[in-house]
Coordinates of C-alpha atoms in Angstrom, one line a residue:
M1 CA -61.8 -70.8 23.1
V2 CA -63.4 -67.5 22.2
V3 CA -62.1 -64.3 23.5
K4 CA -64.5 -61.5 23.7
G5 CA -63.6 -58.4 21.8
G6 CA -61.0 -60.1 19.6
L7 CA -57.3 -60.3 19.9
K8 CA -55.2 -57.2 20.6
L9 CA -51.6 -57.4 19.6
K10 CA -49.0 -55.2 21.2
R11 CA -46.9 -53.5 18.5
E12 CA -43.3 -52.3 19.0
L13 CA -40.8 -50.8 16.6
A14 CA -37.7 -52.9 16.2
Q15 CA -34.5 -51.0 16.9
P16 CA -32.3 -50.7 13.7
L17 CA -29.1 -52.7 13.7
A18 CA -26.2 -50.6 14.8
R19 CA -23.8 -49.9 11.9
P20 CA -20.1 -50.3 12.6
V21 CA -18.1 -47.2 13.3
A22 CA -15.1 -46.0 11.3
N23 CA -11.8 -47.4 12.5
N24 CA -9.9 -44.3 11.5
L25 CA -10.9 -40.9 13.0
P26 CA -14.3 -42.1 14.1
V27 CA -15.7 -38.8 15.4
A28 CA -16.7 -35.8 13.3
Q29 CA -17.0 -32.3 14.6
V30 CA -20.1 -30.7 13.0
W31 CA -21.6 -27.2 12.9
V32 CA -25.3 -27.7 13.1
D33 CA -28.0 -25.7 11.3
A34 CA -30.3 -25.6 14.2
S35 CA -31.6 -22.0 13.6
V36 CA -30.7 -21.3 17.3
Y37 CA -28.1 -18.6 18.0
H38 CA -26.4 -20.2 21.0
L39 CA -25.9 -23.6 19.4
D40 CA -22.9 -22.3 17.4
E41 CA -20.3 -24.6 18.9
P42 CA -19.3 -27.8 17.1
F43 CA -21.2 -31.0 18.0
S44 CA -19.6 -34.5 18.0
Y45 CA -21.0 -37.3 15.9
L46 CA -19.9 -40.8 15.1
V47 CA -18.7 -41.6 11.6
P48 CA -20.3 -44.8 10.3
E49 CA -17.8 -47.1 8.5
H50 CA -19.7 -47.1 5.2
L51 CA -19.4 -43.3 5.1
S52 CA -15.8 -43.1 6.2
N53 CA -14.1 -42.9 2.8
T54 CA -16.3 -40.2 1.5
L55 CA -16.8 -38.1 4.6
V56 CA -14.4 -35.2 4.4
T57 CA -14.2 -31.7 5.9
G58 CA -16.6 -29.3 4.2
A59 CA -19.2 -32.0 3.4
I60 CA -22.8 -31.3 4.2
V61 CA -24.4 -34.1 6.2
S62 CA -27.8 -35.0 7.6
I63 CA -27.7 -35.6 11.4
P64 CA -30.2 -36.4 14.2
F65 CA -30.7 -33.4 16.5
H66 CA -33.3 -33.2 19.2
G67 CA -35.6 -35.7 17.5
R68 CA -35.4 -34.4 14.0
E69 CA -33.0 -34.5 11.0
I70 CA -31.2 -31.3 10.2
N71 CA -28.2 -30.4 8.1
G72 CA -24.7 -29.7 9.4
V73 CA -21.2 -29.1 8.0
V74 CA -18.2 -31.4 8.9
I75 CA -15.4 -29.2 10.1
E76 CA -13.0 -31.8 11.4
R77 CA -12.6 -35.6 11.9
V78 CA -10.8 -36.5 15.2
P79 CA -9.9 -39.7 17.1
A80 CA -12.3 -41.1 19.7
S81 CA -11.8 -39.5 23.1
G82 CA -13.9 -41.6 25.4
Q83 CA -17.2 -39.8 24.7
S84 CA -20.2 -42.0 25.1
G85 CA -23.8 -41.8 23.7
L86 CA -22.8 -40.1 20.5
K87 CA -25.2 -40.4 17.6
P88 CA -24.1 -41.4 14.2
I89 CA -24.2 -39.2 11.1
S90 CA -27.2 -40.3 9.0
K91 CA -26.0 -39.5 5.5
I92 CA -23.9 -37.3 3.4
V93 CA -25.9 -34.7 1.4
G94 CA -24.7 -34.5 -2.2
T95 CA -21.7 -36.0 -3.8
I96 CA -19.2 -33.1 -3.5
P97 CA -18.1 -31.2 -0.4
L98 CA -19.3 -27.7 -1.1
I99 CA -17.0 -25.9 1.3
S100 CA -13.3 -26.0 0.7
P101 CA -10.9 -26.2 3.7
E102 CA -9.8 -22.6 3.2
I103 CA -13.4 -21.3 3.2
L104 CA -14.1 -23.5 6.2
S105 CA -11.3 -21.8 8.2
L106 CA -12.5 -18.4 6.9
I107 CA -16.0 -19.0 8.2
G108 CA -14.7 -19.9 11.6
I109 CA -12.7 -16.6 11.8
L110 CA -15.7 -14.5 10.5
A111 CA -18.1 -16.1 13.0
N112 CA -15.9 -14.8 15.8
R113 CA -15.3 -11.5 14.2
Y114 CA -19.0 -10.8 13.7
A115 CA -20.3 -12.6 16.8
A116 CA -22.3 -14.8 14.4
H117 CA -23.5 -18.3 14.1
P118 CA -21.4 -20.1 11.4
F119 CA -24.5 -20.8 9.4
D120 CA -25.2 -17.1 9.2
I121 CA -22.0 -16.9 7.1
I122 CA -22.4 -20.2 5.3
R123 CA -25.8 -19.1 3.8
S124 CA -23.9 -16.3 2.0
A125 CA -20.9 -18.5 1.0
I126 CA -22.9 -21.4 -0.6
P127 CA -25.7 -20.9 -3.1
D128 CA -28.9 -23.1 -2.9
R129 CA -28.1 -26.6 -4.0
A130 CA -29.5 -28.1 -7.2
P131 CA -28.9 -31.9 -6.8
T132 CA -29.5 -32.7 -10.5
I133 CA -26.8 -30.1 -11.5
E134 CA -24.4 -31.4 -8.8
K135 CA -24.5 -34.8 -10.4
E136 CA -23.0 -33.3 -13.6
F137 CA -19.7 -32.7 -11.9
E138 CA -16.9 -34.8 -10.7
F139 CA -14.5 -33.8 -7.8
G140 CA -11.0 -35.1 -7.4
G141 CA -10.5 -33.8 -3.9
D142 CA -8.9 -30.7 -2.4
A143 CA -5.1 -30.4 -2.9
H144 CA -3.1 -29.2 0.1
R145 CA -2.1 -25.6 -0.3
L146 CA 1.1 -24.2 0.9
T147 CA 0.6 -20.6 2.2
S148 CA 3.7 -18.6 2.9
G149 CA 5.1 -15.1 2.2
N150 CA 3.7 -11.7 2.5
P151 CA 0.8 -10.9 0.1
A152 CA 0.9 -7.6 -1.7
R153 CA -1.9 -5.1 -1.0
E154 CA -2.4 -2.1 -3.4
F155 CA -4.9 0.5 -4.3
L156 CA -4.9 1.3 -8.0
Q157 CA -6.5 4.7 -8.9
L158 CA -8.2 4.6 -12.2
P159 CA -7.3 7.3 -14.8
I160 CA -9.4 9.9 -16.5
A161 CA -11.3 9.2 -19.8
Q162 CA -10.6 5.5 -20.0
N163 CA -13.1 2.6 -19.9
R164 CA -12.7 1.1 -16.4
S165 CA -14.1 -2.3 -17.4
H166 CA -11.5 -2.7 -20.1
L167 CA -8.7 -1.7 -17.7
I168 CA -9.9 -4.1 -15.0
A169 CA -10.2 -6.9 -17.5
K170 CA -6.6 -6.4 -18.6
K171 CA -5.5 -6.5 -15.0
L172 CA -7.4 -9.8 -14.4
R173 CA -5.9 -11.3 -17.5
E174 CA -2.4 -10.3 -16.2
F175 CA -3.1 -11.8 -12.8
S176 CA -4.5 -15.1 -14.2
G177 CA -1.1 -16.1 -15.4
S178 CA 0.0 -16.9 -11.8
G179 CA -3.2 -18.6 -10.6
G180 CA -6.8 -18.2 -9.7
V181 CA -8.5 -14.7 -9.5
I182 CA -11.6 -13.4 -7.8
A183 CA -13.0 -10.0 -8.9
V184 CA -15.7 -8.6 -6.6
L185 CA -17.9 -5.7 -7.9
P186 CA -20.7 -3.6 -6.4
D187 CA -23.6 -4.6 -8.6
T188 CA -24.8 -6.7 -11.5
R189 CA -24.3 -3.8 -14.0
E190 CA -20.6 -3.7 -13.3
V191 CA -20.3 -7.5 -13.4
T192 CA -21.9 -7.6 -16.8
A193 CA -19.6 -4.8 -18.2
L194 CA -16.5 -6.6 -16.9
S195 CA -17.7 -9.9 -18.2
N196 CA -18.2 -8.4 -21.7
A197 CA -14.7 -6.9 -21.5
L198 CA -13.2 -10.3 -20.6
A199 CA -15.1 -11.9 -23.5
E200 CA -13.6 -9.4 -25.9
L201 CA -10.1 -10.5 -24.6
K202 CA -11.2 -14.2 -24.9
V203 CA -10.6 -14.8 -21.2
P204 CA -12.8 -17.6 -19.9
H205 CA -14.5 -16.9 -16.5
A206 CA -17.4 -17.7 -14.3
I207 CA -20.0 -15.3 -12.8
L208 CA -21.3 -15.7 -9.3
D209 CA -24.1 -13.1 -9.0
S210 CA -27.3 -13.5 -6.9
A211 CA -29.2 -11.9 -9.8
L212 CA -28.6 -15.1 -11.9
P213 CA -31.3 -17.9 -12.0
K214 CA -30.6 -20.3 -9.1
S215 CA -29.7 -23.2 -11.4
E216 CA -27.2 -21.1 -13.4
L217 CA -25.7 -19.7 -10.2
F218 CA -25.2 -23.2 -8.7
R219 CA -23.8 -24.5 -12.0
N220 CA -21.2 -21.7 -12.0
F221 CA -20.4 -22.3 -8.4
M222 CA -19.8 -26.0 -9.1
R223 CA -17.5 -25.1 -12.0
V224 CA -15.4 -23.0 -9.6
R225 CA -15.5 -25.7 -6.8
T226 CA -14.3 -28.4 -9.1
G227 CA -11.5 -26.3 -10.7
D228 CA -13.2 -25.8 -14.1
A229 CA -13.1 -22.0 -13.7
S230 CA -10.2 -20.1 -12.3
I231 CA -11.4 -16.5 -12.8
V232 CA -14.5 -15.5 -10.9
L233 CA -16.6 -12.3 -11.2
G234 CA -19.4 -11.5 -8.9
T235 CA -21.2 -9.3 -6.4
R236 CA -20.4 -9.4 -2.7
S237 CA -20.9 -13.1 -1.9
A238 CA -18.4 -14.0 -4.6
I239 CA -15.7 -13.1 -2.0
F240 CA -16.3 -16.7 -0.7
A241 CA -15.7 -18.3 -4.1
P242 CA -13.7 -21.6 -3.5
V243 CA -11.3 -20.9 -6.3
V244 CA -8.6 -23.5 -6.8
N245 CA -5.0 -22.2 -6.4
L246 CA -6.3 -18.7 -5.6
K247 CA -3.5 -16.0 -6.0
N248 CA -5.3 -12.7 -6.4
I249 CA -8.4 -10.9 -5.1
V250 CA -9.5 -7.7 -6.9
M251 CA -12.2 -5.3 -5.6
Y252 CA -13.6 -2.4 -7.6
N253 CA -15.0 0.5 -5.6
E254 CA -14.4 -1.2 -2.2
G255 CA -16.3 1.6 -0.4
S256 CA -19.6 0.9 -2.0
E257 CA -22.5 0.4 0.3
Q258 CA -23.5 -2.6 -1.9
F259 CA -20.7 -4.6 -0.2
Y260 CA -22.5 -4.7 3.1
E261 CA -24.6 -7.8 3.6
R262 CA -28.2 -6.7 4.5
R263 CA -28.9 -9.7 6.7
S264 CA -27.3 -10.3 10.1
P265 CA -24.4 -10.2 10.9
G266 CA -24.0 -7.4 8.3
W267 CA -20.5 -8.4 7.1
N268 CA -18.6 -6.3 4.6
A269 CA -16.9 -7.8 1.5
R270 CA -13.9 -5.6 1.9
D271 CA -13.2 -6.8 5.4
I272 CA -13.6 -10.4 4.3
A273 CA -11.2 -9.8 1.4
E274 CA -8.6 -8.6 3.9
E275 CA -9.2 -11.6 6.2
R276 CA -9.0 -14.0 3.3
S277 CA -5.8 -12.4 1.9
T278 CA -4.2 -12.8 5.3
L279 CA -5.4 -16.4 5.8
E280 CA -4.5 -17.7 2.4
K281 CA -1.6 -15.4 1.7
V282 CA -3.1 -14.1 -1.6
N283 CA -2.5 -10.7 -3.1
L284 CA -5.3 -8.1 -2.7
T285 CA -5.8 -5.3 -5.2
F286 CA -8.3 -2.5 -4.7
I287 CA -9.3 -0.6 -7.8
G288 CA -11.3 2.6 -7.8
Y289 CA -11.2 6.4 -8.1
S290 CA -11.0 7.3 -4.4
P291 CA -10.3 5.0 -1.4
S292 CA -12.7 4.6 1.5
S293 CA -11.7 5.8 4.9
E294 CA -10.7 2.3 6.0
I295 CA -8.3 1.9 3.0
G296 CA -7.2 5.5 3.4
N297 CA -6.1 4.7 6.9
D298 CA -4.4 1.5 5.7
I299 CA -2.5 3.6 3.1
D300 CA -1.4 6.0 5.8
Q301 CA -0.2 3.1 7.9
A302 CA 1.6 1.6 4.9
F303 CA -0.5 -1.6 5.0
V304 CA -1.7 -0.8 1.5
K305 CA 0.4 0.8 -1.3
Y306 CA -1.3 3.6 -3.1
R307 CA -0.7 3.8 -6.9
R308 CA -2.0 7.2 -8.0
S309 CA -3.0 8.0 -11.6
R310 CA -1.8 11.3 -12.8
G311 CA -4.2 13.8 -14.5
R312 CA -5.8 17.2 -14.5
L313 CA -9.4 18.3 -15.2
K314 CA -11.1 21.6 -16.0
V315 CA -13.5 22.1 -13.1
L316 CA -16.0 25.0 -12.9
T317 CA -17.8 25.5 -9.6
T318 CA -20.9 27.7 -9.7
P319 CA -23.5 28.1 -7.0
Q320 CA -27.2 28.5 -7.3
V321 CA -27.8 32.0 -6.2
H322 CA -31.6 32.2 -6.6
G323 CA -32.5 28.5 -6.7
E324 CA -32.2 28.3 -10.5
L325 CA -31.4 24.9 -12.0
L326 CA -28.4 26.1 -13.9
P327 CA -26.5 29.4 -13.3
S328 CA -25.8 31.5 -16.4
R329 CA -22.0 30.7 -16.3
A330 CA -22.7 27.0 -16.6
L331 CA -25.5 27.5 -19.2
T332 CA -23.1 29.1 -21.8
L333 CA -20.5 26.3 -21.3
I334 CA -23.1 23.5 -21.6
K335 CA -24.6 25.0 -24.8
K336 CA -21.1 25.0 -26.4
A337 CA -20.4 21.4 -25.2
L338 CA -23.7 20.1 -26.7
H339 CA -22.3 20.9 -30.2
D340 CA -19.4 18.6 -29.6
G341 CA -21.2 15.5 -28.2
P342 CA -23.4 14.3 -25.4
V343 CA -23.5 16.0 -22.0
L344 CA -24.0 14.0 -18.8
F345 CA -26.1 15.5 -15.9
V346 CA -25.9 13.7 -12.6
V347 CA -28.8 14.3 -10.2
P348 CA -29.4 13.2 -6.6
L349 CA -33.0 12.0 -6.7
K350 CA -35.4 9.9 -8.8
G351 CA -39.0 10.7 -9.4
Y352 CA -40.5 14.2 -9.9
A353 CA -40.7 16.1 -6.6
Q354 CA -39.5 14.4 -3.5
A355 CA -41.1 16.9 -1.1
I356 CA -44.1 19.3 -1.1
R357 CA -44.2 22.5 0.9
C358 CA -46.7 25.3 1.3
A359 CA -46.2 28.1 -1.3
K360 CA -47.2 30.6 1.4
C361 CA -45.6 29.6 4.8
K362 CA -43.1 27.1 3.4
T363 CA -44.2 24.3 5.8
I364 CA -43.1 20.9 4.6
S365 CA -46.2 18.8 3.9
R366 CA -46.5 15.4 5.7
C367 CA -49.1 12.6 5.7
P368 CA -50.9 11.8 9.0
C369 CA -48.8 8.6 9.1
G370 CA -45.6 10.7 9.3
G371 CA -44.3 10.1 5.7
A372 CA -43.3 13.0 3.5
H373 CA -45.6 14.0 0.6
Q374 CA -44.3 13.7 -2.9
K375 CA -45.3 14.0 -6.5
L376 CA -44.2 11.2 -8.8
A377 CA -44.9 12.8 -12.1
T378 CA -46.2 16.0 -13.7
D379 CA -49.8 14.7 -14.0
S380 CA -49.9 12.6 -10.9
A381 CA -51.6 13.4 -7.6
I382 CA -49.6 14.3 -4.4
S383 CA -49.1 11.1 -2.4
C384 CA -47.3 9.8 0.7
S385 CA -43.9 8.4 0.2
H386 CA -44.5 5.9 3.1
C387 CA -48.1 4.7 2.8
A388 CA -48.8 5.8 -0.8
T389 CA -52.1 7.5 0.2
K390 CA -53.1 10.0 -2.5
V391 CA -54.2 13.6 -1.7
D392 CA -56.8 14.8 -4.2
A393 CA -57.4 18.3 -2.5
W394 CA -54.1 19.4 -0.9
R395 CA -54.2 22.0 1.9
C396 CA -51.4 23.2 4.2
S397 CA -51.9 21.8 7.6
W398 CA -50.5 25.0 9.2
C399 CA -52.0 28.0 7.3
Q400 CA -54.7 26.2 5.2
E401 CA -53.2 27.6 2.0
I402 CA -54.3 25.5 -1.0
Q403 CA -51.3 26.2 -3.3
P404 CA -48.4 23.7 -2.9
S405 CA -44.9 24.3 -3.9
L406 CA -42.6 21.5 -5.3
A407 CA -39.3 20.9 -3.6
N408 CA -36.4 18.5 -4.0
R409 CA -36.4 18.1 -7.7
G410 CA -36.3 14.5 -8.9
I411 CA -34.8 13.3 -12.2
D412 CA -38.2 13.6 -14.1
R413 CA -38.5 17.2 -13.2
H414 CA -34.9 17.8 -14.1
S415 CA -35.6 16.3 -17.4
Q416 CA -38.6 18.6 -17.9
E417 CA -36.7 21.7 -17.0
L418 CA -33.6 20.8 -19.0
G419 CA -35.8 20.2 -22.0
L420 CA -37.1 23.8 -21.7
L421 CA -33.6 25.2 -21.3
F422 CA -32.3 23.3 -24.4
P423 CA -35.2 23.0 -26.8
G424 CA -34.9 20.5 -29.6
V425 CA -32.1 18.6 -27.8
P426 CA -32.9 14.9 -27.1
V427 CA -32.9 13.8 -23.5
T428 CA -32.1 10.3 -22.2
L429 CA -32.8 9.2 -18.6
S430 CA -30.9 6.4 -16.8
T431 CA -32.0 5.2 -13.3
A432 CA -31.8 2.0 -11.3
D433 CA -35.4 1.2 -12.3
H434 CA -34.7 2.0 -16.0
P435 CA -31.0 1.7 -16.7
V436 CA -29.5 2.6 -20.1
A437 CA -26.4 0.6 -21.1
D438 CA -25.0 2.8 -23.9
A439 CA -25.1 6.6 -24.2
P440 CA -26.4 8.3 -27.3
K441 CA -23.9 10.0 -29.7
N442 CA -25.4 13.4 -28.9
G443 CA -27.9 15.2 -26.7
I444 CA -28.5 15.3 -22.9
V445 CA -28.1 12.2 -20.6
I446 CA -29.5 12.5 -17.1
S447 CA -28.7 9.9 -14.5
T448 CA -28.9 9.2 -10.9
P449 CA -25.6 8.3 -9.1
N450 CA -23.7 5.3 -10.6
M451 CA -26.3 4.7 -13.3
A452 CA -24.6 6.8 -16.1
P453 CA -24.3 4.9 -19.4
L454 CA -20.9 4.7 -20.9
N455 CA -19.9 6.6 -24.0
P456 CA -17.0 5.1 -26.0
S457 CA -15.7 8.6 -27.0
G458 CA -16.5 10.2 -23.6
Y459 CA -18.9 13.0 -22.7
A460 CA -18.3 16.5 -23.9
A461 CA -19.1 17.8 -20.4
V462 CA -20.2 16.3 -17.1
V463 CA -22.5 18.4 -14.8
I464 CA -23.2 17.6 -11.2
L465 CA -26.6 19.2 -10.4
E466 CA -27.6 20.2 -6.8
G467 CA -24.1 19.4 -5.5
N468 CA -25.0 20.8 -2.1
R469 CA -27.5 18.0 -1.7
F470 CA -24.9 15.4 -2.4
L471 CA -22.3 17.0 -0.1
N472 CA -24.7 17.5 2.9
Q473 CA -25.7 13.9 3.4
P474 CA -25.9 13.3 7.1
D475 CA -24.6 9.8 7.4
I476 CA -21.1 8.9 8.4
R477 CA -20.3 7.4 4.9
G478 CA -21.6 10.4 3.0
Q479 CA -18.3 12.1 2.3
E480 CA -16.4 9.1 1.0
R481 CA -19.4 7.9 -1.0
V482 CA -19.8 11.3 -2.7
R483 CA -16.0 11.7 -3.3
E484 CA -16.0 8.3 -5.2
M485 CA -19.1 9.3 -7.1
Y486 CA -17.7 12.7 -8.2
F487 CA -14.5 11.1 -9.4
S488 CA -16.1 8.1 -11.2
H489 CA -18.5 10.4 -13.1
A490 CA -15.9 12.9 -13.9
A491 CA -13.8 10.1 -15.4
L492 CA -16.5 9.6 -18.0
A493 CA -15.7 12.9 -19.7
R494 CA -13.4 12.9 -22.7
D495 CA -9.9 14.6 -22.6
G496 CA -10.2 18.3 -22.2
A497 CA -13.9 18.3 -21.3
A498 CA -15.2 20.5 -18.5
I499 CA -16.6 19.3 -15.2
V500 CA -19.3 21.6 -13.9
L501 CA -20.2 21.5 -10.2
V502 CA -23.5 23.3 -9.4
Q503 CA -22.8 23.9 -5.7
D504 CA -21.3 26.3 -3.2
E505 CA -17.7 27.3 -3.7
G506 CA -14.9 26.4 -1.3
E507 CA -15.5 22.6 -1.2
S508 CA -12.3 20.6 -1.2
I509 CA -13.8 18.2 -3.7
A510 CA -13.3 20.7 -6.5
T511 CA -9.6 21.0 -5.8
A512 CA -9.3 17.2 -5.6
L513 CA -11.0 16.8 -9.0
T514 CA -8.8 19.4 -10.7
S515 CA -5.6 17.6 -9.6
W516 CA -7.2 14.1 -9.9
N517 CA -6.0 13.5 -6.3
P518 CA -8.5 12.6 -3.6
T519 CA -5.8 12.2 -0.8
F520 CA -5.9 15.7 0.6
S521 CA -9.7 15.6 1.1
L522 CA -9.4 12.0 2.4
R523 CA -6.7 12.9 5.0
R524 CA -8.8 15.8 6.3
E525 CA -11.7 13.5 6.8
L526 CA -9.5 10.9 8.5
S527 CA -8.2 13.6 10.8
E528 CA -11.8 14.6 11.8
R529 CA -12.7 10.9 12.3
R530 CA -9.7 10.4 14.6
E531 CA -10.6 13.4 16.8
L532 CA -14.2 12.3 17.0
E533 CA -13.3 8.6 17.7
L534 CA -15.2 7.3 14.7
P535 CA -14.4 4.4 12.3
P536 CA -11.9 3.4 11.1
Y537 CA -10.2 4.3 14.4
V538 CA -12.8 2.3 16.5
R539 CA -14.7 -1.0 16.3
S540 CA -18.4 -0.5 16.5
A541 CA -21.4 -2.6 17.1
K542 CA -25.1 -1.7 16.4
M543 CA -27.7 -3.4 18.6
T544 CA -31.4 -3.0 17.6
M545 CA -34.2 -4.0 19.9
K546 CA -37.7 -3.2 21.0
S547 CA -38.0 0.2 22.5
D548 CA -39.0 -1.0 26.0
E549 CA -35.7 -3.0 26.2
G550 CA -33.5 -0.1 25.2
I551 CA -33.1 1.7 28.5
R552 CA -33.0 -1.5 30.5
L553 CA -30.2 -2.9 28.2
K554 CA -28.2 0.3 28.3
K555 CA -28.1 0.1 32.1
A556 CA -27.0 -3.5 32.0
L557 CA -24.2 -2.6 29.6
E558 CA -23.1 0.3 31.7
L559 CA -23.0 -2.0 34.8
A560 CA -21.0 -4.6 32.8
R561 CA -18.5 -1.8 31.8
H562 CA -18.2 -0.7 35.5
E563 CA -17.6 -4.3 36.6
G564 CA -14.9 -4.8 33.9
R565 CA -16.9 -7.3 31.8
L566 CA -16.9 -4.8 29.0
P567 CA -13.8 -2.8 27.9
F568 CA -13.5 0.2 30.1
K569 CA -13.2 2.5 27.1
T570 CA -16.6 1.3 25.6
R571 CA -18.8 4.2 24.6
I572 CA -22.6 3.5 24.7
L573 CA -24.6 5.8 22.6
G574 CA -28.4 5.8 22.5
P575 CA -31.1 4.6 22.7
I576 CA -31.7 6.1 19.2
P577 CA -35.3 5.7 17.9
E578 CA -35.7 3.8 14.6
G579 CA -39.4 3.4 13.9
E580 CA -40.9 1.1 16.5
D581 CA -37.4 -0.1 17.6
V582 CA -34.4 1.6 19.2
T583 CA -30.7 1.2 18.6
L584 CA -27.7 1.2 20.9
L585 CA -24.3 2.0 19.3
L586 CA -21.2 0.7 21.1
T587 CA -17.7 1.8 20.1
V588 CA -14.2 0.9 21.4
P589 CA -10.7 1.7 20.3
L590 CA -9.4 -0.9 17.8
E591 CA -7.2 -2.6 20.3
F592 CA -10.2 -3.5 22.4
G593 CA -12.4 -4.6 19.5
S594 CA -12.0 -8.3 19.9
E595 CA -12.8 -8.1 23.6
L596 CA -16.0 -6.1 22.9
I597 CA -17.2 -8.5 20.2
S598 CA -16.5 -11.7 22.3
T599 CA -18.4 -10.2 25.2
L600 CA -21.4 -9.3 23.0
H601 CA -21.2 -12.8 21.5
E602 CA -21.5 -14.4 24.9
F603 CA -24.2 -12.0 25.9
M604 CA -26.2 -12.9 22.8
R605 CA -25.7 -16.6 23.5
R606 CA -27.1 -16.3 27.0
R607 CA -30.1 -14.3 25.7
S608 CA -30.7 -17.0 23.1
A609 CA -30.4 -19.8 25.7
S610 CA -33.0 -17.9 27.7
K611 CA -35.3 -17.8 24.7
K612 CA -35.1 -14.0 24.4

């Protein structure tokens, strides 16, 4: 029999044979990396029998989720509870659970604290996997840790005229005798200096720094996870290091803005260090020259013990009367110091001239795009700091004058002017773009903040140029940041050297430097913050959105406060323009902080579920 058109066979995919489910604790609670904000609660999955012996908490697994395979993290295995229709875990990713039980608990706490999805924290806690490197390591399992007692919390003020990296290295060596140590530092430069100091003491350690190549970073992480390294140095994400038998956490310059994670949810390494110290009962030591306002408040409340370093400095404060770079009083002192060794100048800005104004009417020059005009070098054209458009024939937009005036000296212009003031004296520049590791034995060293090279014998003088520009920064962290910066640079001077502050007289920072005691200035700032209801006396949340949503959202939040869904003491500030977006700032007294964050967390979940 012939069938026209040929045979057509119906094809079906055979269903795979169901694998047996684990007899013991057959259900796993899993955080899923679904890239959706509101899916932050754990999901239940079946544990196949063939994975049961190797599936532990902290393991990364591949799971079916809405028709696709995604990654998740096992946070718990539990008995069956009558749930039906659960899907099985597909496979375990890797051979070693990358998240320790302690870090798993910490991530859960932080997700609530910051109203975040757990994977927003996990991405910071675990570096990118390198499967070939992972196979080099063996893992014997996590030992159960007993956590008890009250951990010690201290702030150790660093002394004058001593190498801070060597001092911190000795402290880490001392701490390592009792167990694992994590040292968190603001930037790669400080990490490298501390690593070199530990190498001189022959103290083995591992570095966790995002500046490392990815393969080296992951290899170091695996050394820590498997217990091969018990002393860890790193930048802010090193606070998550899964150190075995951790006993001490050390932070240098805890108020640094480098400790704020740039990505949402914007966590701060100092806050995480305090949470981890409480959770794991480990000692927490802050090391620096001047505490932040948060730690200053903790010192006042006796939560942190302050260990002051005694010392005195010779401080000369001299203002710029006619806009001159160096007043005559300072000039004489610096000329004398240059005969004894190098002199450090700290300047606020990089580049040549950060602003251009009209020589006739003094109007500040701006580009049509809104950016400020600047001059990057002596022989460069005026250009926009925002869009980089060059201006070949400059003219004042107000009075049509063709003669510009340079304002806001940058480090290159300071270098030029200091070279004219001190002819024949070599000048060295150190900036974030071109850092210098070691200071010369003589001459002038000019640096932007926190980029000053170390001199083993100390500087013959330290000069803070344009101090008023430092002191008049408008942001809320300006005072504490400048206080730490003044102290840390003054500490680079040798014993008996002068500290010259080119700024207006009457600033409390000069008195604080003279007595090497920042507490008076800090307490005055804390008193002002308390009166104005600013951090650290309030919890705050910053919400950024499109401008058309700002007013609508503020009204919704005000209604929620009126109806009792937000704490009644919530202050709603804004909308504040930020480019094309606007920002709302919400603050509440500390005792209502958790209530505010949990409400915002639920609010964000609902927006996410509505695809907003």
